[in-house]
Tab-separated table of C-alpha atoms in Angstrom:
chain	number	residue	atom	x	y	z
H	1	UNK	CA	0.000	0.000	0.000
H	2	UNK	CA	1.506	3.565	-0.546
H	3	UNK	CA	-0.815	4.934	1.650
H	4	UNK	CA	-2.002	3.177	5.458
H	5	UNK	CA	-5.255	3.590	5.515
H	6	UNK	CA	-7.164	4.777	8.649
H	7	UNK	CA	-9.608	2.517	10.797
H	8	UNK	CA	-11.614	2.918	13.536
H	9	UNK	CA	-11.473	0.400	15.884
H	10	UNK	CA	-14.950	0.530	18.637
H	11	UNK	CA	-14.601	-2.475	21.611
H	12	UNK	CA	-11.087	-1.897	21.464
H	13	UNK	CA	-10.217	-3.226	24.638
H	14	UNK	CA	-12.216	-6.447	24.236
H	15	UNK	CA	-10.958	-9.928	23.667
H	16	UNK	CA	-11.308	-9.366	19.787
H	17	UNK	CA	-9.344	-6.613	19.437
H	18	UNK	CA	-6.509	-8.133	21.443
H	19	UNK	CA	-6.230	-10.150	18.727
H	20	UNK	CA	-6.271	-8.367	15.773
H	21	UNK	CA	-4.640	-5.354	17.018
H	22	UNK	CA	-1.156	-6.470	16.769
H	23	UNK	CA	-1.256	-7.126	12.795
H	24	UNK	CA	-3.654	-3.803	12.375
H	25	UNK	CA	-0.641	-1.774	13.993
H	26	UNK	CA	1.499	-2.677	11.640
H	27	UNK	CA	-1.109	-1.620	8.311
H	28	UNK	CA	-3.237	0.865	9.802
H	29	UNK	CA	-3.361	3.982	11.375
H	30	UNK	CA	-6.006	3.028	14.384
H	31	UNK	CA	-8.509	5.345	16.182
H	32	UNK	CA	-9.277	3.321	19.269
H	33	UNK	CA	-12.566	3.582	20.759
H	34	UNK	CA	-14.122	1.889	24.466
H	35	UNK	CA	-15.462	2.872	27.490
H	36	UNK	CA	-12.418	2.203	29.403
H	37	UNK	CA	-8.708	2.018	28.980
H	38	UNK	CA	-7.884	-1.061	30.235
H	39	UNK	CA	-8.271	-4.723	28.991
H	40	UNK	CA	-9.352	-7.778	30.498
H	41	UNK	CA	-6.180	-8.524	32.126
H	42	UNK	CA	-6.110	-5.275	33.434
H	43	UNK	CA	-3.323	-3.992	30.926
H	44	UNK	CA	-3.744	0.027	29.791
H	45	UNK	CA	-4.418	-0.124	25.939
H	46	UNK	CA	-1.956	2.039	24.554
H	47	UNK	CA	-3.493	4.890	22.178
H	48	UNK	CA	-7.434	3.911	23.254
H	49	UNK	CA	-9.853	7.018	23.695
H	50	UNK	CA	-13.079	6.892	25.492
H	51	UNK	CA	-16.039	6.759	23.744
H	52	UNK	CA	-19.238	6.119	24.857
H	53	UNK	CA	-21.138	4.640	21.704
H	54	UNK	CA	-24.509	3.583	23.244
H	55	UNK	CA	-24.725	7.323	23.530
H	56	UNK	CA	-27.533	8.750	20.792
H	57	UNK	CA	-26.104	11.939	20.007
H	58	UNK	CA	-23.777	10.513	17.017
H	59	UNK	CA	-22.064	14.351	17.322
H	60	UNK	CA	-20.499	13.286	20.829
H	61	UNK	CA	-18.154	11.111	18.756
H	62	UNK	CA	-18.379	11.795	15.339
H	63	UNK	CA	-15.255	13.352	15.192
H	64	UNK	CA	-12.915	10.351	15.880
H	65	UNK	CA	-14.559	8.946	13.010
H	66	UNK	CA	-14.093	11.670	10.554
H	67	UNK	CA	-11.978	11.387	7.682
H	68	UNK	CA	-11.742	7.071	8.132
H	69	UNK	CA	-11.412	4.645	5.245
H	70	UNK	CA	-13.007	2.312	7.441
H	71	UNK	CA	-14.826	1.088	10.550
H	72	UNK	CA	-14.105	-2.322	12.453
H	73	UNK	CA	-16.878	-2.268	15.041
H	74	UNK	CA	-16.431	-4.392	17.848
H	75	UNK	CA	-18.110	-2.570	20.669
H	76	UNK	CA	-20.634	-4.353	22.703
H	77	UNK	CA	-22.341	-4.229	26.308
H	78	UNK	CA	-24.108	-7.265	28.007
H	79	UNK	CA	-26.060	-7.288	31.248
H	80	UNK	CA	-27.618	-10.597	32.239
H	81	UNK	CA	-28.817	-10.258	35.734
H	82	UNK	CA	-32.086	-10.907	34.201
H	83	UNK	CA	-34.409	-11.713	31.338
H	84	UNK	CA	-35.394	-8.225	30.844
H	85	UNK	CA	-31.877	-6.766	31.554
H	86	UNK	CA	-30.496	-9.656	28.924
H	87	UNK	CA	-32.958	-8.146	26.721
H	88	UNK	CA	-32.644	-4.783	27.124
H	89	UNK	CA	-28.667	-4.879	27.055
H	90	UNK	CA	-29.368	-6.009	23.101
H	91	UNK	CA	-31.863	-3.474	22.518
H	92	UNK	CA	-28.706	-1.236	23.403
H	93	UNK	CA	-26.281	-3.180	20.958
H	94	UNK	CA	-28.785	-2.865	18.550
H	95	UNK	CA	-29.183	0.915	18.295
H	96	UNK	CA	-25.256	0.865	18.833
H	97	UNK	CA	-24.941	-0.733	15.341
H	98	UNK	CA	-27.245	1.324	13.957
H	99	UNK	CA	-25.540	4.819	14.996
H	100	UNK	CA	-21.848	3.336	13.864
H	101	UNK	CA	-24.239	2.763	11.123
H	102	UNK	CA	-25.525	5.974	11.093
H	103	UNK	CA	-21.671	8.001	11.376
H	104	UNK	CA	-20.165	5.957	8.592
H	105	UNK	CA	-22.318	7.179	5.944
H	106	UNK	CA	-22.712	11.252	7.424
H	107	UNK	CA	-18.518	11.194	7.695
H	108	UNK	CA	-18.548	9.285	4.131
H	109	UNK	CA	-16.834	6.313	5.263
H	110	UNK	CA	-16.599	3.694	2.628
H	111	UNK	CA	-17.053	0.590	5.014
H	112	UNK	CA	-17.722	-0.806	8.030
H	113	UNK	CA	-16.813	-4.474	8.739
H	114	UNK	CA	-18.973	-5.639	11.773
H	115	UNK	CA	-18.123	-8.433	14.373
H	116	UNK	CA	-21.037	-10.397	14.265
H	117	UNK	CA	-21.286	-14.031	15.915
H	118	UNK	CA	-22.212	-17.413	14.647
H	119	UNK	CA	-24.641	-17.424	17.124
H	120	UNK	CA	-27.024	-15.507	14.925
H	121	UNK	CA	-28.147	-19.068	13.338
H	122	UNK	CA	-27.434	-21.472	16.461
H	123	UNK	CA	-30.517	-22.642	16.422
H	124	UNK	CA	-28.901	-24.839	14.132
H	125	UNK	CA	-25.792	-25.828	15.862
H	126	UNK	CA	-27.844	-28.990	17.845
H	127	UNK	CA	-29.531	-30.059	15.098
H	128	UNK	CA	-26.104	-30.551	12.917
H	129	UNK	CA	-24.557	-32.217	15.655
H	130	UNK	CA	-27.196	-34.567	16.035
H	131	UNK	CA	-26.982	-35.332	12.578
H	132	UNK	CA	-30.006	-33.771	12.070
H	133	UNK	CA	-29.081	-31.151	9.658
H	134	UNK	CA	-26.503	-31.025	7.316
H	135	UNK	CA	-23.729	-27.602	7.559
H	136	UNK	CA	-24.998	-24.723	6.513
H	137	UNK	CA	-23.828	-21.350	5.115
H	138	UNK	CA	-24.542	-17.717	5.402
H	139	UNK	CA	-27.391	-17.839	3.028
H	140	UNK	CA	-29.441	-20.228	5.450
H	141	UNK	CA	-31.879	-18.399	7.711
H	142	UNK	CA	-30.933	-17.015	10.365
H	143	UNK	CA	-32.383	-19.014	13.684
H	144	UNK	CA	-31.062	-18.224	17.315
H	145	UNK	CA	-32.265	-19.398	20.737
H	146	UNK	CA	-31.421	-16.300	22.293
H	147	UNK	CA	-31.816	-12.431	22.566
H	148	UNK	CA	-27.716	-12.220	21.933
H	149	UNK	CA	-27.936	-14.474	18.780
H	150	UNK	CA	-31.099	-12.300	17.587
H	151	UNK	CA	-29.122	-8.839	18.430
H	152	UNK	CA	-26.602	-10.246	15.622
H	153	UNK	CA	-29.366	-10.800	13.290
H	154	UNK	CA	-30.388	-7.645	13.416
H	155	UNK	CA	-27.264	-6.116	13.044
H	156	UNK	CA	-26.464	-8.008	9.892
H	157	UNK	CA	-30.382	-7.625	8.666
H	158	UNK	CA	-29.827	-3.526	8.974
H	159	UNK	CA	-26.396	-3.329	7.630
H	160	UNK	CA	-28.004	-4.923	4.527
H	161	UNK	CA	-30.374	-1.687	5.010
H	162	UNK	CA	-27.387	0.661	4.560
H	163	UNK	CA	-25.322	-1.437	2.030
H	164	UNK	CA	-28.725	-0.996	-0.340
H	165	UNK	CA	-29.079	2.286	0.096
H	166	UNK	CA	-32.621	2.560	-0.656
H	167	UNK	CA	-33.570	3.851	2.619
H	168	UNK	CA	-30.634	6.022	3.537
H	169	UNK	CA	-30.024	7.419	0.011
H	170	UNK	CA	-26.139	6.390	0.077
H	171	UNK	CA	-25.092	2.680	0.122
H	172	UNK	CA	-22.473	1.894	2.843
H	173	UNK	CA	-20.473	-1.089	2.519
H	174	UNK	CA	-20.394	-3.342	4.746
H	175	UNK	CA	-18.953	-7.260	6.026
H	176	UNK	CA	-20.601	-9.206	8.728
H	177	UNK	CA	-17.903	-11.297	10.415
H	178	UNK	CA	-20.041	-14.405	12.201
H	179	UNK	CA	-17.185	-15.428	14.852
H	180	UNK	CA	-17.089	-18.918	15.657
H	181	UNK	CA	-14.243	-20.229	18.674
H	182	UNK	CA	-11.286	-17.759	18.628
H	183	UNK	CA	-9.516	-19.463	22.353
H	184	UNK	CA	-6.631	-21.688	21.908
H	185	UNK	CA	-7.881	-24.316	25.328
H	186	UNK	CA	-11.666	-24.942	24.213
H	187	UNK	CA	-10.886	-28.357	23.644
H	188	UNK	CA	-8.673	-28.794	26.739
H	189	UNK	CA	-11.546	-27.964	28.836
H	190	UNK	CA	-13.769	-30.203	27.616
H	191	UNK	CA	-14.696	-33.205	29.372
H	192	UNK	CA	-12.271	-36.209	28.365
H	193	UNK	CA	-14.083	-38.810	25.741
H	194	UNK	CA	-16.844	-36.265	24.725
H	195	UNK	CA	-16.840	-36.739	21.419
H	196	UNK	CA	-19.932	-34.352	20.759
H	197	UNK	CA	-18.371	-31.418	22.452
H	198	UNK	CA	-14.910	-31.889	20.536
H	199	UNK	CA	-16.707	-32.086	17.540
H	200	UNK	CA	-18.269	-28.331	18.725
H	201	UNK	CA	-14.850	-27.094	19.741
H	202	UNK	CA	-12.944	-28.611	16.280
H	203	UNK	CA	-15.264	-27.008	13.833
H	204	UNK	CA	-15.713	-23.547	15.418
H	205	UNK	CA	-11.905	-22.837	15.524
H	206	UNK	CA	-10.049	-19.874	14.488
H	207	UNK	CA	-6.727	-18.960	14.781
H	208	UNK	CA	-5.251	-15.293	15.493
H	209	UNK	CA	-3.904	-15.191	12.470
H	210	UNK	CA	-6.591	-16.410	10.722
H	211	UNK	CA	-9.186	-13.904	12.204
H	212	UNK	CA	-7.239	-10.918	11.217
H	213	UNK	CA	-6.807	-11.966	7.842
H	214	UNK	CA	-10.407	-12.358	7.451
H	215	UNK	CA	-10.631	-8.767	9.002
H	216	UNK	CA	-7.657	-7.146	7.162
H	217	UNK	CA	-9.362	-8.700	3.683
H	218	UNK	CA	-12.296	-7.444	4.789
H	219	UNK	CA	-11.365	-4.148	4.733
H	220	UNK	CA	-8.814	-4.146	2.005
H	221	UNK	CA	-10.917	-5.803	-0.626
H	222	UNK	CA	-11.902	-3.701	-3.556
H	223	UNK	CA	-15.045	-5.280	-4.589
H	224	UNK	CA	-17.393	-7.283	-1.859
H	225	UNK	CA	-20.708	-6.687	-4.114
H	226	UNK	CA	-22.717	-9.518	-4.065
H	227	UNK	CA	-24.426	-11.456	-7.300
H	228	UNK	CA	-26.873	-8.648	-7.233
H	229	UNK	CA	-24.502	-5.898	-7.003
H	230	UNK	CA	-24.972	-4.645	-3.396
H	231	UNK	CA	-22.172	-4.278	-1.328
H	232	UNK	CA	-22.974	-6.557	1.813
H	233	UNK	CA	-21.634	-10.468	2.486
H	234	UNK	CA	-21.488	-12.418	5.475
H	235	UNK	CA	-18.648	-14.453	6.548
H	236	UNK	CA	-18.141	-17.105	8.901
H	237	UNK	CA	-15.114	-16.608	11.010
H	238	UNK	CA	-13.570	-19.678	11.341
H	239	UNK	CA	-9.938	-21.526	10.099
H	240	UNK	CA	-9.919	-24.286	7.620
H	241	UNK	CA	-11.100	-26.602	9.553
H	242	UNK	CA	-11.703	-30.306	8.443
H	243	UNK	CA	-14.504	-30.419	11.156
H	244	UNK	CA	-16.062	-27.277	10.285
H	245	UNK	CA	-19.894	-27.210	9.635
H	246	UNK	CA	-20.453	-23.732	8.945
H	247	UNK	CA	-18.962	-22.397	5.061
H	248	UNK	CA	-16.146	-20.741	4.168
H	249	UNK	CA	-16.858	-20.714	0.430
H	250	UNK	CA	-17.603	-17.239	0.094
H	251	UNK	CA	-15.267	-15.476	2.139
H	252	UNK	CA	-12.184	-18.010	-0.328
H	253	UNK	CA	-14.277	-16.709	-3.379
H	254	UNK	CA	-15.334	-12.867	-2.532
H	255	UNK	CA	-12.124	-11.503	-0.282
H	256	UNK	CA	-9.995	-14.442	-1.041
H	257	UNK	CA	-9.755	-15.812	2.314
H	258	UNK	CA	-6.915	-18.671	2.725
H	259	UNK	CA	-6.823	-19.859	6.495
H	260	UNK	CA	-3.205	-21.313	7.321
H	261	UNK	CA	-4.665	-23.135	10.128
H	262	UNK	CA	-6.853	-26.726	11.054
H	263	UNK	CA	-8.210	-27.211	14.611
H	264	UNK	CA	-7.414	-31.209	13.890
H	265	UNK	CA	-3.500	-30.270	12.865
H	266	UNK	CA	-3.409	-27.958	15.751
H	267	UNK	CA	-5.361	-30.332	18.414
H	268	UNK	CA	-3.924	-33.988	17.255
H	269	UNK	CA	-2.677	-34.513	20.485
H	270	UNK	CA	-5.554	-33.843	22.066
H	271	UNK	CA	-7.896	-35.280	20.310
H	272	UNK	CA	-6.447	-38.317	20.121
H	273	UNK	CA	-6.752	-38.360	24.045
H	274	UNK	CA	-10.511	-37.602	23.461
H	275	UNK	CA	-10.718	-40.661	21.002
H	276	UNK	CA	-8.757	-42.843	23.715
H	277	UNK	CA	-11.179	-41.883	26.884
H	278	UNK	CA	-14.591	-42.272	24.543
H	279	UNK	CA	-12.899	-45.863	23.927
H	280	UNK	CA	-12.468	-46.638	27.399
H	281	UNK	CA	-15.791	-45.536	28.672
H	282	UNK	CA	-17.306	-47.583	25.961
């Protein structure tokens, strides 16, 4: 690139964002945006400027946006004391979404790649595991079992709103990133010998460096219309997995997505101690 291009980077001092920030310092010039400083180990994120984003009044933080090339939006709040709270923490994350929304098309930025979770069609998950269903793709509908998987939904459902531009006047492009497992020790927690669970843990998968490729293609890619020429797609975040039962087909074909990793490469070990407990409980 001659240039680096800008991004904006809400949720910055989430688990996400530790992730990918380390290969978007070395492309990007970052505006980091959360409503604290500090990460979940208590570490100061260096460069990271409050910003409260639940906040209606886009012109409180319009300005860090202005003059982006693009928006990762991570941010997020969750309160689950209760049913209602649950609820009403999504109704927040909702009208979050729609205000990054909202500032990426009055400051003219040209996209904003979302972090949405594979949870927004989970209803599913069981059903494939049972052998009940056979993998599915980002152009099944969406099912969840829960207000969080639903928020996602929505967020994807109106960022297809702003990619079309019918409603807003201006199209805004934009990625949905469904994130499936991005921890290293899912499968070392597990219960030895359950096979069902491993399974789970195997095909969800994604490597650091995976996940920021997806992101960084994300962003970089010049074209991300889809068959009907409207700037929106939906890709499942997850490495090249041999398990995997979600697709990957469009994210290899649009953005040109190669994952250099495989949960049963990296696991072997481990799964073969699976395989050997299952066998001994019979």
């Amino acid at each position: 690139m001659s240039e680096r291009r800008k991004v904006v980077v809400t949720g910055a001092a989430g688990l996400i964002a530790g992730h990918l920030l380390p290969f978007f310092h070395e492309r990007y010039d970052l505006t980091l945006l959360d409503v604290r400083t500090t990460n979940r180990q208590g570490n100061e994120v260096e460069g990271l400027q409050i910003a409260d984003l639940i906040d209606k009044d886009r012109d409180a933080y319009r300005g860090h946006f202005r003059g982006a090339d693009a928006v990762v939006h991570l941010g997020f709040t969750r309160d689950q004391a209760s049913i209602d709270a649950d609820f009403a923490a999504e109704m927040a994350n909702v009208q979050m979404a729609y205000d990054v929304y909202h500032v990426c098309l009055e400051e003219k930025i040209r996209r904003v790649v979302v972090t949405s979770s594979n949870h927004a069609a989970d209803y599913y998950e069981d059903l494939i595991l049972d052998h009940r269903h056979d993998p599915i793709s980002a152009q099944n509908q969406n099912r969840s079992y829960a207000f969080y998987g639903w928020a996602k939904d929505v967020y994807e459902h109106l960022g297809f709103v702003f990619a079309l531009g019918k409603q807003t006047g201006t199209p805004l492009e934009n990625v949905q990133i469904r994130i499936g497992g991005p921890r290293e020790n899912d499968i070392e927690r597990l219960e030895l010998g359950d096979l069902r669970q491993m399974r789970r843990a195997l095909a969800v998968y994604i490597s650091k460096r995976d996940l920021a490729q997806l992101y960084i293609k994300s962003i970089e890619t010049e074209d991300i219309r889809d068959q009907f020429g409207v700037p929106f797609q939906i890709f499942y975040g997850i490495s090249g997995n041999s398990h995997a039962f979600w697709s990957i087909v469009n994210a290899r074909e649009v953005i040109g997505y190669e994952p250099e990793d495989n949960s049963e490469h990296r696991f072997r070990e481990l799964i073969q101690k699976h395989i050997e407990a299952a066998e001994e409980k019979g």
